PDB file of C-alpha atoms in Angstrom:
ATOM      1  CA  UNK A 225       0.000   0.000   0.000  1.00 62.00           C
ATOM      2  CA  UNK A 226       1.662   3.248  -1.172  1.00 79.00           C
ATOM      3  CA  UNK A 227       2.418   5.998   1.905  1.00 90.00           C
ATOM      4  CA  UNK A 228       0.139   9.328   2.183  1.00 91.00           C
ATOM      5  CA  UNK A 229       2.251  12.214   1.352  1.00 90.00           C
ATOM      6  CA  UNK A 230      -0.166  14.147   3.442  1.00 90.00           C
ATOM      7  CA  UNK A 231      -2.642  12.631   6.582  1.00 94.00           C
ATOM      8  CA  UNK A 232      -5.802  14.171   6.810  1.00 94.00           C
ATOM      9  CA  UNK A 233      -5.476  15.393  11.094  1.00 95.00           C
ATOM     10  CA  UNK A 234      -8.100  12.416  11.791  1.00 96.00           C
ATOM     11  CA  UNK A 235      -5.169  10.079  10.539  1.00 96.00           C
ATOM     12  CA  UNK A 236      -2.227  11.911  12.337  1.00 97.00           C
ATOM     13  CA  UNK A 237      -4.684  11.368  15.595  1.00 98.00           C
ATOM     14  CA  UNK A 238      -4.956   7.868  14.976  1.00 98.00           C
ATOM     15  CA  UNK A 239      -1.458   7.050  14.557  1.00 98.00           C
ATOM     16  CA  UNK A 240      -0.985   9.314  17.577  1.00 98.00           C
ATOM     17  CA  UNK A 241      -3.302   7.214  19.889  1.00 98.00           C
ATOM     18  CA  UNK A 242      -1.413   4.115  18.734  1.00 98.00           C
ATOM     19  CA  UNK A 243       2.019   5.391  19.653  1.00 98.00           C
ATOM     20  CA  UNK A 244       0.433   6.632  23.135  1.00 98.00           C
ATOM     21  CA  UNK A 245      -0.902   2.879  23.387  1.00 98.00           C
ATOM     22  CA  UNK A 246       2.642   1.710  23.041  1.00 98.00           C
ATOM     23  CA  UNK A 247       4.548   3.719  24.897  1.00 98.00           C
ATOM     24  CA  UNK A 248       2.046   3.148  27.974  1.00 97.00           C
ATOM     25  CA  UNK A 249       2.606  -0.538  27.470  1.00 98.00           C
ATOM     26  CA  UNK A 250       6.464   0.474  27.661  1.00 98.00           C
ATOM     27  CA  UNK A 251       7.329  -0.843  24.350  1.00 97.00           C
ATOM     28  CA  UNK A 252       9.919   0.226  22.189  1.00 97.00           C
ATOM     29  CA  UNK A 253       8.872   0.759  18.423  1.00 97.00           C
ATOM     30  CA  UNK A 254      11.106  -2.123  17.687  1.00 97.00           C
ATOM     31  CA  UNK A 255       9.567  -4.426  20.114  1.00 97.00           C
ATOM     32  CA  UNK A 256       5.913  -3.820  18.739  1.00 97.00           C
ATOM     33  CA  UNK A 257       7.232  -4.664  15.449  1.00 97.00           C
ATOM     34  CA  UNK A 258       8.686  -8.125  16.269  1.00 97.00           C
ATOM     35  CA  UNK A 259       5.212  -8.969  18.062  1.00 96.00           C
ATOM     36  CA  UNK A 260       3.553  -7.936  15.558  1.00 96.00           C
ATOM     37  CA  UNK A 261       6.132  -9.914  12.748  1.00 96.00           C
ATOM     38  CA  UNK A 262       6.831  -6.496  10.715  1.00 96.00           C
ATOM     39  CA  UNK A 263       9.704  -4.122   9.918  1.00 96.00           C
ATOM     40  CA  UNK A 264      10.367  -1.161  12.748  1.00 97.00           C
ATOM     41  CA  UNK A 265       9.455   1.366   9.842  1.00 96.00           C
ATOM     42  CA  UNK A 266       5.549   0.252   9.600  1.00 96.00           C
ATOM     43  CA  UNK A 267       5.327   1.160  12.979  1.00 97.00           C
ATOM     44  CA  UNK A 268       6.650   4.660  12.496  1.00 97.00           C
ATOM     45  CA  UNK A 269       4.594   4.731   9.635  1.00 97.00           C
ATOM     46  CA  UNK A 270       1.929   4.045  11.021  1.00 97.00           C
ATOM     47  CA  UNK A 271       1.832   6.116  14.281  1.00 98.00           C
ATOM     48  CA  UNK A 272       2.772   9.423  11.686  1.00 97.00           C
ATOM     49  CA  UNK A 273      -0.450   8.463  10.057  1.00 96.00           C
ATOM     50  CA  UNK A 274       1.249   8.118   6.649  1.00 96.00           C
ATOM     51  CA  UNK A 275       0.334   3.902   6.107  1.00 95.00           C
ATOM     52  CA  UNK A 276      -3.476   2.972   6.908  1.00 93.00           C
ATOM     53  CA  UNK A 277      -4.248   0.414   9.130  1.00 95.00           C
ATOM     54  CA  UNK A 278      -6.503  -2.250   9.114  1.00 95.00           C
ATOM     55  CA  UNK A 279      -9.163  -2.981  12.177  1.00 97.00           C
ATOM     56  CA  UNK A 280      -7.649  -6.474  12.920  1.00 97.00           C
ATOM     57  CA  UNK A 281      -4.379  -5.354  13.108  1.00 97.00           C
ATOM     58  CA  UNK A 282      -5.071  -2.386  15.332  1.00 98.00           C
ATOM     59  CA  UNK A 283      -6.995  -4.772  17.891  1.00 98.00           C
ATOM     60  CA  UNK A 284      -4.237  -6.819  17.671  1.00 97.00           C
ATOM     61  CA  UNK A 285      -2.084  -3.750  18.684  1.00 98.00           C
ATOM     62  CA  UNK A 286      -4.238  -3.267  21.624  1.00 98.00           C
ATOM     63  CA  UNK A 287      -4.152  -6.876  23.121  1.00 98.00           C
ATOM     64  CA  UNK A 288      -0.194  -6.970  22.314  1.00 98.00           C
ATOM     65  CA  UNK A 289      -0.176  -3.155  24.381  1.00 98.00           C
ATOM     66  CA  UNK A 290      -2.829  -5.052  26.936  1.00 97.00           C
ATOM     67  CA  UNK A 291      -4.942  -1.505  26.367  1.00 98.00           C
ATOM     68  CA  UNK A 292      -8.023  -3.071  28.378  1.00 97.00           C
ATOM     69  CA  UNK A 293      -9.874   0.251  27.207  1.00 98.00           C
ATOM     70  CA  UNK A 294     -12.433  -0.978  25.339  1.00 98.00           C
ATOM     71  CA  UNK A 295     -14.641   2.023  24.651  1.00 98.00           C
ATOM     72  CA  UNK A 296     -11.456   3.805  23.034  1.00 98.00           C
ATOM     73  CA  UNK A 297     -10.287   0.631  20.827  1.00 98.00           C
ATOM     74  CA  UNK A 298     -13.916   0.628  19.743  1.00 98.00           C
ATOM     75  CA  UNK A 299     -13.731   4.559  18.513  1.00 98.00           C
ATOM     76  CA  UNK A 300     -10.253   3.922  16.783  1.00 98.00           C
ATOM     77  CA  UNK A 301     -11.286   0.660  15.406  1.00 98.00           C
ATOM     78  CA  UNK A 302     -14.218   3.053  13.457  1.00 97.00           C
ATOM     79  CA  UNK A 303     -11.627   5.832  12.697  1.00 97.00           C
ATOM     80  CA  UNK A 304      -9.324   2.868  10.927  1.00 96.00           C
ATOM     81  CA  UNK A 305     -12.204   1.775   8.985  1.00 95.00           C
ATOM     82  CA  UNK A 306     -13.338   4.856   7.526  1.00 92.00           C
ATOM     83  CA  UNK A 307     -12.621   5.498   3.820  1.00 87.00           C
ATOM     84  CA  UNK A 308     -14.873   8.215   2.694  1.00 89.00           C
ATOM     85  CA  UNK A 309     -14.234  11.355   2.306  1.00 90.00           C
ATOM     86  CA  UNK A 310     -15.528  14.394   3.795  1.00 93.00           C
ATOM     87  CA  UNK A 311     -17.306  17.353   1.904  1.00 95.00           C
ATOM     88  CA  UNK A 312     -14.255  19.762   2.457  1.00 96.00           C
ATOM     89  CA  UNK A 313     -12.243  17.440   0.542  1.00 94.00           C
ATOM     90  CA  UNK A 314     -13.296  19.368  -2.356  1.00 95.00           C
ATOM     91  CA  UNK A 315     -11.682  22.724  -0.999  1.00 96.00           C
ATOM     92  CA  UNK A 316      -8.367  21.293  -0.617  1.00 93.00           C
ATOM     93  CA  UNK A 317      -6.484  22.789  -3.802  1.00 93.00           C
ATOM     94  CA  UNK A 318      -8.290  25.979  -2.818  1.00 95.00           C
ATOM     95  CA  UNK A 319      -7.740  26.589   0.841  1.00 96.00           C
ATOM     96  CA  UNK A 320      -4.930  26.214   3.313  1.00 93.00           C
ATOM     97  CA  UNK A 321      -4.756  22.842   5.570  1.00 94.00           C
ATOM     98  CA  UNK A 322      -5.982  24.331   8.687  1.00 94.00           C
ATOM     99  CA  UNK A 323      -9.290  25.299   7.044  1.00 95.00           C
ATOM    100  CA  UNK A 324      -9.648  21.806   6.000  1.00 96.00           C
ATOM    101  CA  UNK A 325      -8.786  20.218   9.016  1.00 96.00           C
ATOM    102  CA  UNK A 326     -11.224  22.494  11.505  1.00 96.00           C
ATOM    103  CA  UNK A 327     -13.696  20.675   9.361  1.00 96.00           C
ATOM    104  CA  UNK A 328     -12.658  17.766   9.435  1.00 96.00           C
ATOM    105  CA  UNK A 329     -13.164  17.873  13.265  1.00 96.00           C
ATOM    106  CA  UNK A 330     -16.277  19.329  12.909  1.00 96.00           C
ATOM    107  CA  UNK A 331     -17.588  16.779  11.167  1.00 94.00           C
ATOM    108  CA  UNK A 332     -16.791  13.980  13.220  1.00 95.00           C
ATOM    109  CA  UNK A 333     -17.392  15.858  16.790  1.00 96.00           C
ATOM    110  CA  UNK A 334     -19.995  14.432  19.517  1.00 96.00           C
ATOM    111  CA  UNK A 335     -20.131  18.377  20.751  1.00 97.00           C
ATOM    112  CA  UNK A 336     -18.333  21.326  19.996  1.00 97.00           C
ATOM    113  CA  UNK A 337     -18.042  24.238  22.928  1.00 97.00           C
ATOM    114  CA  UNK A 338     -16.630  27.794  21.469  1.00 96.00           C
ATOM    115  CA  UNK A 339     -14.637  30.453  23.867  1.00 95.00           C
ATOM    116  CA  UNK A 340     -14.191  33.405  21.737  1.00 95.00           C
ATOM    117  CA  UNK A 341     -13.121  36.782  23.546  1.00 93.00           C
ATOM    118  CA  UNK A 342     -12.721  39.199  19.478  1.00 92.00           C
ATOM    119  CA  UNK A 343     -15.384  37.512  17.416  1.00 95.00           C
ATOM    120  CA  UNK A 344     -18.852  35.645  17.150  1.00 97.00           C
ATOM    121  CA  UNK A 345     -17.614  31.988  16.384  1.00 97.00           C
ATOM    122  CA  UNK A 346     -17.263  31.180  13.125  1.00 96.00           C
ATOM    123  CA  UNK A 347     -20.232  28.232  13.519  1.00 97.00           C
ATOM    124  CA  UNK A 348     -22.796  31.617  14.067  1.00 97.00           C
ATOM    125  CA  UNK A 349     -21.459  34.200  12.070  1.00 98.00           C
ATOM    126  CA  UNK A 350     -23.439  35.712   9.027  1.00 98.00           C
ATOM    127  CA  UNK A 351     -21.912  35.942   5.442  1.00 97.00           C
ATOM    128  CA  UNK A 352     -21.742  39.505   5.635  1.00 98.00           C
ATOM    129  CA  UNK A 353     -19.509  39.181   9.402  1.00 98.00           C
ATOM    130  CA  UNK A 354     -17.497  36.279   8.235  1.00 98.00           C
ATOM    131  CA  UNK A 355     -16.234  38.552   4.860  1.00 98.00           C
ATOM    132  CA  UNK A 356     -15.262  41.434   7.423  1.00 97.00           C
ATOM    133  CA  UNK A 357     -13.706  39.046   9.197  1.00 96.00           C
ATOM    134  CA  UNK A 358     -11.517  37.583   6.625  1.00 95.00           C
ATOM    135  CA  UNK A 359     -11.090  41.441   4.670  1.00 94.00           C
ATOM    136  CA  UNK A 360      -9.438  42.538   7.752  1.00 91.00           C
ATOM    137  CA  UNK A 361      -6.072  40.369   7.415  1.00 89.00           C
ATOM    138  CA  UNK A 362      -2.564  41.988   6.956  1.00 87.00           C
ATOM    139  CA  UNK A 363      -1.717  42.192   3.714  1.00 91.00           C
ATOM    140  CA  UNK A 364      -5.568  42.065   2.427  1.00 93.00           C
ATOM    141  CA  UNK A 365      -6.737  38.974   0.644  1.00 94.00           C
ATOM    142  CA  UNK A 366      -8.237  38.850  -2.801  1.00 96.00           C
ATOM    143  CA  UNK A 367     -11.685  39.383  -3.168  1.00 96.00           C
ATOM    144  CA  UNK A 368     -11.765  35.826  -4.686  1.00 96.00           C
ATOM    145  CA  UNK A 369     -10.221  34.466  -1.605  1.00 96.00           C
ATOM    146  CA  UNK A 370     -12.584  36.362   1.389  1.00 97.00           C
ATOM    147  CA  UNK A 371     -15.470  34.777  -1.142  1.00 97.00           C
ATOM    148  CA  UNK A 372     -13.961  31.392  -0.630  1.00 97.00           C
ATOM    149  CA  UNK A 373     -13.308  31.364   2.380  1.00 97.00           C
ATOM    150  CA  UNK A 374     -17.095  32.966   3.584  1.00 98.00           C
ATOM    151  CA  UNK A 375     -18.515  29.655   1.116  1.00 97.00           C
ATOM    152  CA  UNK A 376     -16.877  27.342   3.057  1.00 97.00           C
ATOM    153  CA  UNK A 377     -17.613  29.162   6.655  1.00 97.00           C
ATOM    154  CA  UNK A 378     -21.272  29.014   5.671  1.00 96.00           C
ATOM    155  CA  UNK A 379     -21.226  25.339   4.242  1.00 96.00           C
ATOM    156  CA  UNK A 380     -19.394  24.709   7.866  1.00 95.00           C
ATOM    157  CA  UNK A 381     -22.320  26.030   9.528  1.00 94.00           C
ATOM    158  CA  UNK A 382     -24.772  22.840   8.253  1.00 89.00           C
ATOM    159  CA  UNK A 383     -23.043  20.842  11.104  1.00 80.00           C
ATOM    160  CA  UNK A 384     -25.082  23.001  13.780  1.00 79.00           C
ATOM    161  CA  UNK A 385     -28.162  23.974  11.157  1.00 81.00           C
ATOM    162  CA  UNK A 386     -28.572  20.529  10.848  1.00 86.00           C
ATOM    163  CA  UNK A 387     -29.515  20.391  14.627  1.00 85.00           C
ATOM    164  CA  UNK A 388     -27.126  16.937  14.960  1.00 89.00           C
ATOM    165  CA  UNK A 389     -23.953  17.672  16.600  1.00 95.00           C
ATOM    166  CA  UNK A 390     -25.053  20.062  19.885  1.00 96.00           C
ATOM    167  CA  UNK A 391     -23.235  23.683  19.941  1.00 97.00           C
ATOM    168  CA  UNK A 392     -22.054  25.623  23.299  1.00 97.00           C
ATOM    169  CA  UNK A 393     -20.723  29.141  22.870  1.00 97.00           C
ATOM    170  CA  UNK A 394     -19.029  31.190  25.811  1.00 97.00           C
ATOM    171  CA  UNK A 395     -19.013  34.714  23.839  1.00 96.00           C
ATOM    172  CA  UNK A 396     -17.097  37.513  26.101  1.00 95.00           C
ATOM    173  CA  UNK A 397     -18.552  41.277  25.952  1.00 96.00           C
ATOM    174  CA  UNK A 398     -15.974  42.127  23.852  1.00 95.00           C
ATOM    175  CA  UNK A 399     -16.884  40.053  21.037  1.00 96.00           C
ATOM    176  CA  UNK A 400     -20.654  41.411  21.023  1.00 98.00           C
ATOM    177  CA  UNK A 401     -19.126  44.866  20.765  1.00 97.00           C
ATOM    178  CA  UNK A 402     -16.347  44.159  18.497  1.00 96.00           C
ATOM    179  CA  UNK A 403     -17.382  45.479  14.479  1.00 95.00           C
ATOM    180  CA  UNK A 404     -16.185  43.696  11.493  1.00 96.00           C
ATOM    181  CA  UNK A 405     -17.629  45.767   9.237  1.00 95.00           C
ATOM    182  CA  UNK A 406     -19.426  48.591  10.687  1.00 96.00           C
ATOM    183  CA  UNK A 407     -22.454  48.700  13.290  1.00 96.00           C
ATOM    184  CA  UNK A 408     -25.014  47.572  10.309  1.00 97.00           C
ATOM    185  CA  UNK A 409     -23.167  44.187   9.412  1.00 98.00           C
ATOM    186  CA  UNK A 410     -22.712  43.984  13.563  1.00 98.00           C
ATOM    187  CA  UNK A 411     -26.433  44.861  14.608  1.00 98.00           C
ATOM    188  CA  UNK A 412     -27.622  41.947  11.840  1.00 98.00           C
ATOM    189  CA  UNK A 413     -25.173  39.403  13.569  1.00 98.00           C
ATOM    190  CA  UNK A 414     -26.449  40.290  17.006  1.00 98.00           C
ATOM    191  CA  UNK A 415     -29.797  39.347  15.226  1.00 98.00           C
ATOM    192  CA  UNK A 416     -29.248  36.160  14.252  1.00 98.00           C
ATOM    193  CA  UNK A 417     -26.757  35.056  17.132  1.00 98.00           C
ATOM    194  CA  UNK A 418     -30.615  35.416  18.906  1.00 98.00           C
ATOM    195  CA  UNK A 419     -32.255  33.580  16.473  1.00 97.00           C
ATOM    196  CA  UNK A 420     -29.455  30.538  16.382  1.00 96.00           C
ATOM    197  CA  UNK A 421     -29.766  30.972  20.371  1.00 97.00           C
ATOM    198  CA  UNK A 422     -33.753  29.759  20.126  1.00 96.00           C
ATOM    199  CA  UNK A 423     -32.678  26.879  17.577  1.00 94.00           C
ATOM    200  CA  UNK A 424     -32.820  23.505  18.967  1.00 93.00           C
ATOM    201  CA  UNK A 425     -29.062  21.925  20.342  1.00 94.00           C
ATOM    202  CA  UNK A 426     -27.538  25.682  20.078  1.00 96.00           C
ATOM    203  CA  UNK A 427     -26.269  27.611  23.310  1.00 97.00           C
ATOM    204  CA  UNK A 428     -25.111  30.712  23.636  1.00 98.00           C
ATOM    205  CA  UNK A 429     -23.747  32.294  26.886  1.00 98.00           C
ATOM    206  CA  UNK A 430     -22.447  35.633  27.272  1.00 97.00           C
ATOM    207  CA  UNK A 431     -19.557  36.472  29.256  1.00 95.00           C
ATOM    208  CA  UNK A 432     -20.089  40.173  30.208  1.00 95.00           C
ATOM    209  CA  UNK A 433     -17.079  42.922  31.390  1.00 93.00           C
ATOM    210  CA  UNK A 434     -18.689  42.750  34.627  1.00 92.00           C
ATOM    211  CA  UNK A 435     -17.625  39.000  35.364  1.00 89.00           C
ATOM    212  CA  UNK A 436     -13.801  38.943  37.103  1.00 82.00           C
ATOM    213  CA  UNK A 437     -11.064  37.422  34.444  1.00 75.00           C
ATOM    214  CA  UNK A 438     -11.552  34.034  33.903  1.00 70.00           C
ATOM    215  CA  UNK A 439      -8.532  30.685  32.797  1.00 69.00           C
ATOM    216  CA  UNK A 440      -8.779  31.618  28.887  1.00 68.00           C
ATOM    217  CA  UNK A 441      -9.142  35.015  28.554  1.00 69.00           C
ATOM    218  CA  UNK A 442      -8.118  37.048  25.772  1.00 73.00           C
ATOM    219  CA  UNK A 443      -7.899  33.834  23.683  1.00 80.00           C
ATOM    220  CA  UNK A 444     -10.708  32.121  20.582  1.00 91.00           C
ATOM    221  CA  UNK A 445     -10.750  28.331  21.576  1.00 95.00           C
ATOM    222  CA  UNK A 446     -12.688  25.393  20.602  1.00 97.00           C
ATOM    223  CA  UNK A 447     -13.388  22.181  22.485  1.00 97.00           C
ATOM    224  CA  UNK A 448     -14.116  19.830  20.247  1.00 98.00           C
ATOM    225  CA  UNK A 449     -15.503  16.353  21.902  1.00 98.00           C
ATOM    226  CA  UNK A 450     -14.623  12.727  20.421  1.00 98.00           C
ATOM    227  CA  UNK A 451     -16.720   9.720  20.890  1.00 97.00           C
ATOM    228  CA  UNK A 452     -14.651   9.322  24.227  1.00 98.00           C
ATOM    229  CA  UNK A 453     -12.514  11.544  26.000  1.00 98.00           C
ATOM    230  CA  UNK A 454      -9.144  10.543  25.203  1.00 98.00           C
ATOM    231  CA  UNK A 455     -10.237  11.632  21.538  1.00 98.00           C
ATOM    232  CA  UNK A 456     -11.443  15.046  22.727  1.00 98.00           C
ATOM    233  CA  UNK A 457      -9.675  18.188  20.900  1.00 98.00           C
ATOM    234  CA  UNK A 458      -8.344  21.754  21.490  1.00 97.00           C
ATOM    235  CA  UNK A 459      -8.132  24.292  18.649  1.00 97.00           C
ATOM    236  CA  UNK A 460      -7.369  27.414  19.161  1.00 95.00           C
ATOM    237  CA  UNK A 461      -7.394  30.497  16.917  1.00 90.00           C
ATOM    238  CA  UNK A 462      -3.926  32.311  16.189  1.00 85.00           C
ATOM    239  CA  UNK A 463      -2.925  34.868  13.461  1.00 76.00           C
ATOM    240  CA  UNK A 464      -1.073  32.203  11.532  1.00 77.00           C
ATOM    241  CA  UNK A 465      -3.934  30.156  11.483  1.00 82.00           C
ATOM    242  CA  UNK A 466      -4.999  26.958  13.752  1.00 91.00           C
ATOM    243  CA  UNK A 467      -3.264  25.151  16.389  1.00 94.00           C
ATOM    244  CA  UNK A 468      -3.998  22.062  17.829  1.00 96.00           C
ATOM    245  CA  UNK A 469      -3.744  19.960  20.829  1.00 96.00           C
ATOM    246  CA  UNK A 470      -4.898  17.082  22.158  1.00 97.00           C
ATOM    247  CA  UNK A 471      -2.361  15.940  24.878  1.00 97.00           C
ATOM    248  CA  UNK A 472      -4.374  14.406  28.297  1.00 97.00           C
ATOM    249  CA  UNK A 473      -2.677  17.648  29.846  1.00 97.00           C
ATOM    250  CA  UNK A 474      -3.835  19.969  27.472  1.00 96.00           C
ATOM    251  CA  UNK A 475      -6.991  18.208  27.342  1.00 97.00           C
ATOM    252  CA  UNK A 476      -7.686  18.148  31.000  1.00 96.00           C
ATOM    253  CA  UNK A 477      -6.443  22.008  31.286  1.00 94.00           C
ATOM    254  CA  UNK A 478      -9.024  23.263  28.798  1.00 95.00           C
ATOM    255  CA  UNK A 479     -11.316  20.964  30.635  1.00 96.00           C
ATOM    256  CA  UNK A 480     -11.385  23.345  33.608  1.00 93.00           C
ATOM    257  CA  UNK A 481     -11.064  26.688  31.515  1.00 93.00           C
ATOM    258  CA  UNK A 482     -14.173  25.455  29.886  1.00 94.00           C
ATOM    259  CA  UNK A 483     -15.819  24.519  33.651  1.00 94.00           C
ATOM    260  CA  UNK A 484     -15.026  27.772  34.854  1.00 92.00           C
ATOM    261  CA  UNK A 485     -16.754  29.253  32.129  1.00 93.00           C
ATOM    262  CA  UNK A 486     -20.349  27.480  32.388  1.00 94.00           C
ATOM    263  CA  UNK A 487     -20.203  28.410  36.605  1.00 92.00           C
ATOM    264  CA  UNK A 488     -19.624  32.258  35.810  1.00 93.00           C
ATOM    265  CA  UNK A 489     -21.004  32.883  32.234  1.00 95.00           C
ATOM    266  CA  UNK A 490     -25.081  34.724  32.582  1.00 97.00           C
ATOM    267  CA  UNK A 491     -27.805  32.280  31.952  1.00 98.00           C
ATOM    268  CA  UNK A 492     -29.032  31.564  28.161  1.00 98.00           C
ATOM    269  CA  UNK A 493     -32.452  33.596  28.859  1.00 98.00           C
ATOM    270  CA  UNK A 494     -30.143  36.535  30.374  1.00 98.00           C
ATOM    271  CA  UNK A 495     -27.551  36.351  27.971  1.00 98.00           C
ATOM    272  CA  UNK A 496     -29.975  36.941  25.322  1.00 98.00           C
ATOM    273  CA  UNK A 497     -31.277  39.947  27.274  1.00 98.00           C
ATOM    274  CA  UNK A 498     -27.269  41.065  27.700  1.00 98.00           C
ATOM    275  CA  UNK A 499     -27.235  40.529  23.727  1.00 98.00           C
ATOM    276  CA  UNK A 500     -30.756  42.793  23.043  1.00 98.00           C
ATOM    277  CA  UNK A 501     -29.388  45.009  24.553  1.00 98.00           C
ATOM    278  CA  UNK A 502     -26.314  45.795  23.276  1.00 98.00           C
ATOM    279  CA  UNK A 503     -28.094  45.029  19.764  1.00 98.00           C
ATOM    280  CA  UNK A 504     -30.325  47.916  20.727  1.00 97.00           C
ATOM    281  CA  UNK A 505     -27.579  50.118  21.461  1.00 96.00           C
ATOM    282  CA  UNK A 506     -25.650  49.415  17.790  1.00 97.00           C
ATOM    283  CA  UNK A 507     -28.496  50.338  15.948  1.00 95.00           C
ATOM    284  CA  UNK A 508     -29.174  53.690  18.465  1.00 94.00           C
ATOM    285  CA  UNK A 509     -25.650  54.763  16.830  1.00 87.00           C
ATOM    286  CA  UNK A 510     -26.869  54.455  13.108  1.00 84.00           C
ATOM    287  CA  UNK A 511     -30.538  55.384  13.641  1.00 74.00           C
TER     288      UNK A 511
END
């Protein structure tokens, strides 16, 4: 079977899990190999996600590693098997790898929980925010380019339209106040960040000035849950794109950020109020 130049992040996390398997058995990648009657360089292979592997063999992985997790061998057992290919797919000669790979996690999440401090999260944002958004980069994208990537934030959005995969978002003050593209384009978002509020599996929580600094602050995250735990991930928003992390440290540290969060954020019914509000005021400054 020829190598993948380039693992999807699903595959990456799957060989990642197995090497975490191994080394918590204590094995050496040399050792795995001779249990398992193959070369050393399969095994690095496989835990850089470059060579597939097959369901038997990855069960047989497990017993060798005596991984008595059976709810986790289950999930990876399903990620192994998959072959399809997701709708982004088709963006992939058109947008850069971290756009692709939010996605990808998207599409495969149990729940996904947003903590954004500068902007509405990109799973609620309008067409007309998103394009602000993306026109504000240094140097300035081409027109072409903020259309592309506003397509594929609104195609995104079908995950949490659909009503399937349940949405939290922890939006801070300054992210209701913050315009992309003047108080019209804001007031309109603050209008249908209320109406996605009422839909069905959507939260929204609002995280107002008043409410003492909390683990987090000041950065856009997003807590993306697995079919277990261990597969839970982190992504967090940076200039240069997305970063990921899905360490048990990292994973347990968001954990509480995220905790902390749902004990001090207002209510949904008064975080809509917080939200007419400060709707009311936008469109007091145009009127």
């Amino acid at each position: 079977m020829p190598l993948r130049p380039n693992p999807t992040l699903r595959q990456r996390r799957l060989g990642t899990e197995l090497r975490r398997m191994r080394e918590q058995a204590g094995l050496g990648g040399s050792q795995l190999a001779r249990e398992l009657g193959i070369q050393p360089a399969q095994i690095t292979q496989m835990e850089s996600g470059k060579s597939g592997i097959g369901v038997e063999r990855l069960r047989t992985i497990a017993a060798v590693c005596m991984c008595t997790n059976q709810p986790l061998i289950d999930a990876l057992a399903d990620m192994a098997s998959e072959r399809t290919k997701g709708w982004w797919e088709e963006y992939r000669s058109t947008l850069t790898i971290d756009f692709l790979e939010v996605a990808e996690l998207e599409g495969h999440a149990k729940r996904i929980t947003f903590c954004n401090t500068v902007y509405i999260p990109g799973l609620l944002q309008t067409g007309t925010y998103a394009s602000a958004v993306f026109a504000r980069l240094v140097p300035p994208l081409p027109p072409q380019e903020v259309e592309t990537r506003t397509d594929f934030r609104l195609r995104r959005q079908e995950v949490v339209r659909s009503g399937t995969t349940p949405l939290r978002a922890f939006i801070h003050e300054a992210a209701l106040r913050m315009q992309f593209g003047g108080p019209v384009v804001l007031a309109d978002q603050l209008a249908a960040l209320l109406d996605d509020s009422e839909r069905p599996g959507i939260s929204v929580r609002v995280v107002p000035f008043a409410v003492d600094t909390f683990p987090g602050a000041g950065e856009n995250l997003t807590y993306i849950e697995g079919p277990v735990p261990e597969l839970d991930t982190v992504e967090m928003d940076v200039s240069q794109g997305a970063l990921f992390f899905d360490s048990p440290a990292n994973l347990a540290k968001h954990r509480v950020i995220f905790s902390s969060l749902d004990s001090t954020a207002l209510t949904e019914e008064q975080s809509r109020d917080f939200i007419r509000s400060i709707m009311k005021e936008v469109k007091a400054a145009y009127a």
